[in-house]
XYZ file of C-alpha atoms in Angstrom:
386
model
C -41.013 -43.146 -50.108
C -43.064 -43.247 -46.882
C -43.127 -40.078 -44.798
C -43.224 -40.945 -41.142
C -44.986 -38.513 -38.829
C -43.805 -38.426 -35.212
C -45.122 -36.327 -32.326
C -43.028 -35.623 -29.240
C -44.505 -34.318 -26.020
C -42.854 -33.533 -22.681
C -41.676 -30.625 -20.558
C -40.591 -28.562 -23.537
C -40.702 -24.853 -24.249
C -37.474 -23.365 -22.941
C -38.039 -23.649 -19.212
C -35.204 -26.103 -18.492
C -31.989 -26.663 -20.463
C -31.902 -30.294 -19.386
C -35.302 -30.937 -20.973
C -34.227 -29.079 -24.111
C -31.115 -31.275 -24.263
C -33.390 -34.338 -24.147
C -35.579 -33.005 -26.957
C -32.548 -32.035 -29.057
C -31.158 -35.575 -28.719
C -34.507 -37.266 -29.518
C -34.898 -35.167 -32.671
C -31.297 -35.690 -33.815
C -31.459 -39.426 -33.331
C -34.724 -39.732 -35.261
C -33.430 -37.616 -38.156
C -30.202 -39.614 -38.368
C -31.996 -42.959 -38.595
C -35.188 -42.173 -40.539
C -34.774 -40.635 -43.997
C -38.203 -39.093 -44.522
C -39.674 -37.914 -41.247
C -41.924 -35.057 -40.093
C -41.590 -34.125 -36.439
C -44.220 -32.282 -34.419
C -43.399 -31.045 -30.895
C -46.146 -30.508 -28.348
C -44.659 -27.571 -26.460
C -45.521 -24.964 -23.821
C -43.934 -22.227 -25.956
C -44.202 -22.293 -29.723
C -41.679 -19.437 -30.307
C -39.054 -20.981 -28.049
C -39.306 -24.468 -29.543
C -39.241 -23.130 -33.129
C -36.143 -21.082 -32.307
C -34.300 -23.960 -30.609
C -35.190 -26.996 -32.703
C -35.464 -27.892 -36.368
C -38.953 -29.400 -36.461
C -41.842 -29.338 -38.911
C -44.585 -28.209 -36.579
C -45.057 -27.019 -32.981
C -48.347 -27.342 -31.116
C -49.291 -25.230 -28.105
C -50.120 -28.229 -25.961
C -51.450 -26.362 -22.906
C -53.657 -23.941 -24.869
C -55.657 -26.408 -26.971
C -58.674 -28.358 -25.844
C -58.923 -32.106 -26.184
C -61.133 -31.740 -29.234
C -58.732 -29.245 -30.848
C -55.615 -31.311 -30.301
C -57.021 -34.715 -31.327
C -56.644 -34.205 -35.136
C -52.961 -33.315 -34.651
C -52.379 -36.556 -32.793
C -54.577 -38.717 -35.015
C -52.384 -37.841 -38.032
C -49.235 -39.303 -36.458
C -47.517 -42.657 -37.034
C -45.955 -42.561 -33.563
C -46.528 -40.513 -30.429
C -43.591 -40.159 -28.008
C -44.031 -38.965 -24.441
C -40.735 -38.091 -22.759
C -38.108 -37.996 -21.742
C -37.326 -36.491 -18.377
C -38.896 -36.541 -14.964
C -42.504 -35.806 -15.901
C -44.332 -38.353 -13.737
C -44.754 -36.677 -10.391
C -47.900 -35.899 -8.443
C -48.697 -32.377 -9.618
C -47.958 -32.838 -13.318
C -48.525 -36.498 -14.234
C -52.167 -36.072 -15.247
C -51.251 -33.130 -17.511
C -48.832 -35.231 -19.556
C -51.104 -38.246 -19.758
C -53.788 -36.460 -21.792
C -52.073 -36.564 -25.177
C -50.769 -40.090 -24.564
C -54.287 -41.295 -23.877
C -55.684 -39.495 -26.935
C -53.086 -41.231 -29.103
C -54.041 -44.625 -27.673
C -57.749 -43.959 -28.221
C -57.011 -43.154 -31.867
C -54.845 -46.257 -32.443
C -51.617 -44.278 -32.773
C -48.636 -46.311 -31.502
C -47.235 -44.780 -28.319
C -43.852 -44.818 -26.594
C -43.006 -43.558 -23.122
C -39.411 -42.488 -23.768
C -36.621 -42.453 -21.142
C -38.762 -40.942 -18.392
C -38.196 -40.500 -14.688
C -40.828 -40.890 -11.998
C -41.553 -39.631 -8.511
C -42.633 -38.444 -6.140
C -45.827 -40.237 -7.097
C -47.814 -40.675 -3.899
C -51.280 -39.346 -4.769
C -53.608 -42.305 -5.208
C -55.488 -40.755 -8.144
C -52.231 -39.939 -9.928
C -50.935 -43.464 -9.378
C -54.159 -44.958 -10.741
C -54.112 -42.822 -13.870
C -50.446 -43.467 -14.597
C -51.029 -47.202 -14.250
C -54.079 -47.071 -16.506
C -52.515 -45.119 -19.360
C -48.975 -46.532 -19.264
C -50.345 -50.092 -19.270
C -51.651 -49.335 -22.765
C -48.378 -47.962 -24.136
C -46.637 -49.953 -26.845
C -43.211 -49.415 -25.287
C -41.852 -47.914 -22.085
C -38.269 -46.962 -21.321
C -37.045 -45.299 -18.130
C -33.738 -43.649 -17.394
C -33.181 -45.134 -13.950
C -34.096 -48.198 -11.935
C -36.114 -46.250 -9.386
C -38.558 -45.149 -12.088
C -39.021 -48.755 -13.125
C -39.645 -49.740 -9.520
C -42.262 -46.989 -9.113
C -44.112 -48.045 -12.244
C -44.034 -51.691 -11.217
C -45.227 -50.831 -7.721
C -48.271 -48.990 -9.010
C -49.162 -51.909 -11.266
C -47.956 -51.047 -14.768
C -47.928 -54.514 -16.273
C -46.132 -54.261 -19.605
C -42.338 -54.471 -20.175
C -40.254 -51.589 -18.857
C -36.736 -51.150 -20.205
C -34.079 -49.321 -18.203
C -31.977 -47.237 -20.600
C -30.235 -43.905 -20.021
C -31.003 -40.219 -20.393
C -31.002 -39.059 -24.045
C -28.842 -36.082 -22.995
C -25.860 -38.467 -22.909
C -25.963 -38.181 -26.728
C -25.607 -34.400 -26.724
C -22.588 -32.922 -28.514
C -20.895 -29.542 -27.955
C -21.835 -26.537 -30.113
C -19.843 -23.384 -30.920
C -20.275 -20.451 -28.572
C -21.305 -16.937 -29.615
C -18.431 -14.578 -30.296
C -16.751 -13.282 -27.124
C -18.980 -15.438 -24.905
C -16.117 -16.696 -22.728
C -14.802 -13.174 -22.246
C -18.272 -11.952 -21.286
C -18.621 -14.772 -18.779
C -15.161 -14.027 -17.297
C -13.874 -17.457 -18.280
C -10.279 -16.316 -18.598
C -8.163 -19.209 -17.301
C -6.314 -17.139 -14.690
C -7.748 -19.123 -11.776
C -9.326 -22.525 -11.405
C -12.987 -22.273 -12.322
C -15.582 -24.328 -10.431
C -19.135 -24.633 -11.779
C -22.028 -24.827 -9.319
C -25.648 -25.794 -9.966
C -28.566 -24.983 -7.668
C -32.253 -25.746 -8.109
C -35.459 -24.296 -6.762
C -37.874 -26.217 -4.536
C -41.066 -27.198 -6.277
C -43.464 -30.059 -7.066
C -40.658 -32.226 -8.483
C -38.608 -31.662 -5.316
C -41.151 -30.909 -2.582
C -39.023 -31.936 0.397
C -35.961 -29.760 0.017
C -35.488 -26.720 2.259
C -33.873 -23.796 0.396
C -32.382 -22.317 3.562
C -30.656 -25.627 4.243
C -29.154 -26.224 0.813
C -28.352 -22.552 0.233
C -26.161 -22.750 3.344
C -24.550 -25.991 2.225
C -23.696 -24.610 -1.194
C -22.444 -21.279 0.168
C -20.109 -23.109 2.519
C -18.964 -25.449 -0.243
C -18.293 -22.480 -2.535
C -16.217 -20.764 0.115
C -14.355 -23.984 0.736
C -13.323 -24.500 -2.902
C -12.368 -20.829 -3.251
C -9.942 -21.236 -0.335
C -8.889 -24.851 -0.922
C -8.343 -24.606 -4.678
C -7.629 -20.902 -5.097
C -10.643 -20.877 -7.387
C -13.458 -18.720 -8.723
C -16.969 -20.144 -8.794
C -19.618 -19.649 -11.447
C -23.250 -20.580 -10.897
C -24.972 -22.199 -13.889
C -28.764 -21.640 -14.109
C -30.378 -24.603 -15.868
C -33.784 -22.933 -15.534
C -32.985 -19.321 -16.366
C -36.670 -18.520 -17.082
C -37.784 -19.730 -13.682
C -35.913 -19.369 -10.356
C -32.388 -20.784 -10.793
C -30.892 -17.315 -11.173
C -32.580 -16.022 -8.038
C -31.534 -19.067 -5.993
C -27.973 -18.711 -7.290
C -27.814 -15.155 -6.049
C -29.360 -16.244 -2.745
C -26.454 -18.679 -2.274
C -23.903 -15.993 -3.163
C -25.507 -13.689 -0.575
C -24.619 -16.251 2.132
C -20.984 -16.641 1.083
C -18.024 -15.181 2.977
C -16.099 -14.613 -0.284
C -18.756 -13.479 -2.791
C -16.174 -11.442 -4.722
C -15.029 -14.735 -6.228
C -18.519 -15.822 -7.376
C -20.870 -14.828 -10.174
C -23.772 -16.204 -12.196
C -23.539 -17.271 -15.866
C -25.145 -14.463 -17.853
C -25.807 -15.809 -21.353
C -28.832 -17.700 -22.634
C -27.228 -20.761 -24.243
C -28.425 -23.823 -26.056
C -27.673 -27.129 -24.283
C -24.844 -27.820 -26.712
C -23.343 -24.393 -26.084
C -23.573 -24.855 -22.332
C -21.783 -28.185 -22.793
C -18.979 -26.215 -24.450
C -18.836 -23.706 -21.576
C -18.542 -26.506 -19.056
C -15.390 -27.839 -20.732
C -13.652 -24.838 -19.124
C -14.518 -25.923 -15.586
C -11.882 -27.754 -13.555
C -14.391 -29.013 -10.983
C -18.150 -28.902 -10.375
C -20.626 -29.050 -7.508
C -24.167 -29.683 -8.542
C -27.792 -30.400 -7.734
C -29.433 -30.490 -11.157
C -29.274 -33.800 -12.998
C -28.294 -32.471 -16.414
C -25.619 -30.188 -15.037
C -24.023 -33.358 -13.662
C -24.535 -35.230 -16.959
C -22.850 -32.363 -18.802
C -19.983 -32.470 -16.298
C -19.535 -36.182 -16.909
C -19.636 -35.749 -20.690
C -16.931 -33.108 -20.506
C -14.725 -35.051 -18.085
C -15.198 -32.545 -15.252
C -14.934 -34.226 -11.818
C -17.817 -33.296 -9.552
C -19.543 -33.645 -6.205
C -23.332 -33.958 -6.310
C -26.039 -33.060 -3.837
C -28.548 -35.870 -4.543
C -31.907 -34.320 -3.697
C -33.867 -36.926 -5.702
C -33.652 -40.544 -6.839
C -32.854 -39.497 -10.422
C -29.610 -37.887 -9.214
C -28.791 -40.893 -6.993
C -29.447 -43.126 -10.005
C -26.952 -41.205 -12.114
C -24.339 -41.452 -9.367
C -24.939 -45.227 -9.194
C -24.414 -45.542 -12.948
C -21.234 -43.456 -12.811
C -20.105 -45.215 -9.601
C -19.627 -41.911 -7.770
C -20.471 -42.278 -4.063
C -22.479 -39.579 -2.268
C -25.151 -39.755 0.471
C -28.597 -38.197 -0.157
C -28.987 -34.482 0.498
C -30.949 -35.060 3.702
C -28.035 -37.001 5.209
C -25.202 -34.504 4.763
C -23.915 -31.362 6.440
C -21.284 -28.822 5.404
C -18.443 -30.757 6.975
C -19.302 -33.952 5.167
C -19.753 -32.220 1.801
C -16.414 -30.463 2.160
C -14.799 -33.792 2.991
C -16.268 -35.288 -0.207
C -15.062 -32.262 -2.202
C -11.562 -32.627 -0.744
C -11.409 -36.319 -1.612
C -12.965 -35.812 -5.051
C -10.342 -33.185 -5.834
C -7.504 -35.428 -4.737
C -8.922 -38.348 -6.754
C -9.993 -36.268 -9.753
C -7.728 -37.841 -12.363
C -8.662 -41.393 -11.400
C -12.368 -40.550 -11.239
C -12.277 -38.752 -14.582
C -10.648 -41.754 -16.261
C -13.183 -44.122 -14.690
C -16.177 -42.048 -15.780
C -14.789 -41.780 -19.314
C -14.729 -45.595 -19.429
C -18.402 -45.719 -18.458
C -19.711 -43.009 -20.780
C -19.715 -45.137 -23.985
C -21.950 -47.750 -22.345
C -24.352 -45.052 -21.121
C -24.441 -43.544 -24.615
C -25.262 -46.976 -26.017
C -28.104 -47.333 -23.503
C -29.367 -43.868 -24.420
C -29.367 -44.874 -28.107
C -31.596 -47.879 -27.253
C -34.474 -45.436 -26.812
C -34.241 -44.374 -30.447
C -33.801 -47.950 -31.676
C -37.048 -48.948 -30.016
C -38.854 -45.806 -31.263
C -37.781 -46.443 -34.859
C -38.841 -50.076 -34.537
C -42.318 -48.980 -33.490
C -42.430 -46.412 -36.242
C -41.600 -48.972 -38.916
C -43.957 -51.585 -37.506
C -41.193 -53.938 -36.369
C -42.303 -53.928 -32.754
C -46.012 -53.126 -32.823
C -46.976 -55.615 -30.130
C -46.171 -54.829 -26.481
C -45.034 -58.403 -25.908
C -42.309 -57.967 -28.539
C -40.506 -55.253 -26.598
C -36.729 -55.946 -26.409
C -35.036 -57.662 -23.511
C -34.105 -55.121 -20.863
C -30.544 -53.880 -20.664
C -29.697 -53.153 -17.032
C -27.948 -49.830 -16.491
C -26.364 -51.248 -13.328
C -24.207 -53.470 -15.582
C -22.459 -50.599 -17.372
């Protein structure tokens, strides 16, 4: 029996639960469809990745030189880069290194369900075009990423699929977790997600969106007789601090707190089942809400969030075009329409899961040599049709 060796690289290492959900789904899909497979993850934290994921090897991708990492890549039958929003100005070049090494060593490569942007730096655009044009397969999770790659001149087929996190399944919680998090069912519980500004979101003003979220939290506390719980998707970075910054601006902070536990993506998915409503910035917080049938209002700070809302047919203007009054109006309407919206999203989820599974189908095809030529990439399935 052939043992297939697959390497997976991306923004992995425990910094973001959304990225870890992506990696978990990629690994699970590969193991379910390939009997004899060895998986190596190129991570920013070996201990974290070993603790979270059942893989055969973990490589400290940022610590090794090009010469040191080449033998690891050269031994693979397939190198996967993705998923997630890794192609933006500050980080794109970092992720391209291993992809380019794989191509130079004749290892088949797949760019897997990625997002893109902002990608405005001319050198970054040139390098992304150069390296992605040599990939054997490219899938993106939203139409805007495809447009960006086409605009910079990537000239091989690009398939629009869906985020692998749509394939995530709930996992059991640690004992007494719900009690520790004060999830007691005595009042309506609203989950809220905030994010920090940074290179992937360079144009957002924390003072502006902190005020919006504080006002929205106060509104749902009064309107729904609710408690609110802030969910840090990047506990190791600044989500906790920004959550507390929002609470400090609230008029009713006694009804707000921050999720305390350090959960796996599947466990967090289980926690979110206990929310009655959600207000969110982070993409995967919103995906988890959709998977658990929790109606939500989003603050679309980036095209990846707007793309998700398009796929779920949930209207919301971009963050830079809203104020507190408008957000509260959307919350009010979303609450009134929650049952209809929930039923509609539940009808769309199976199609999005099928699109997410297309990523693995293409990867396995490459691995088994069924789609080794770029020109044989499958016909694109348009996420706008789901």
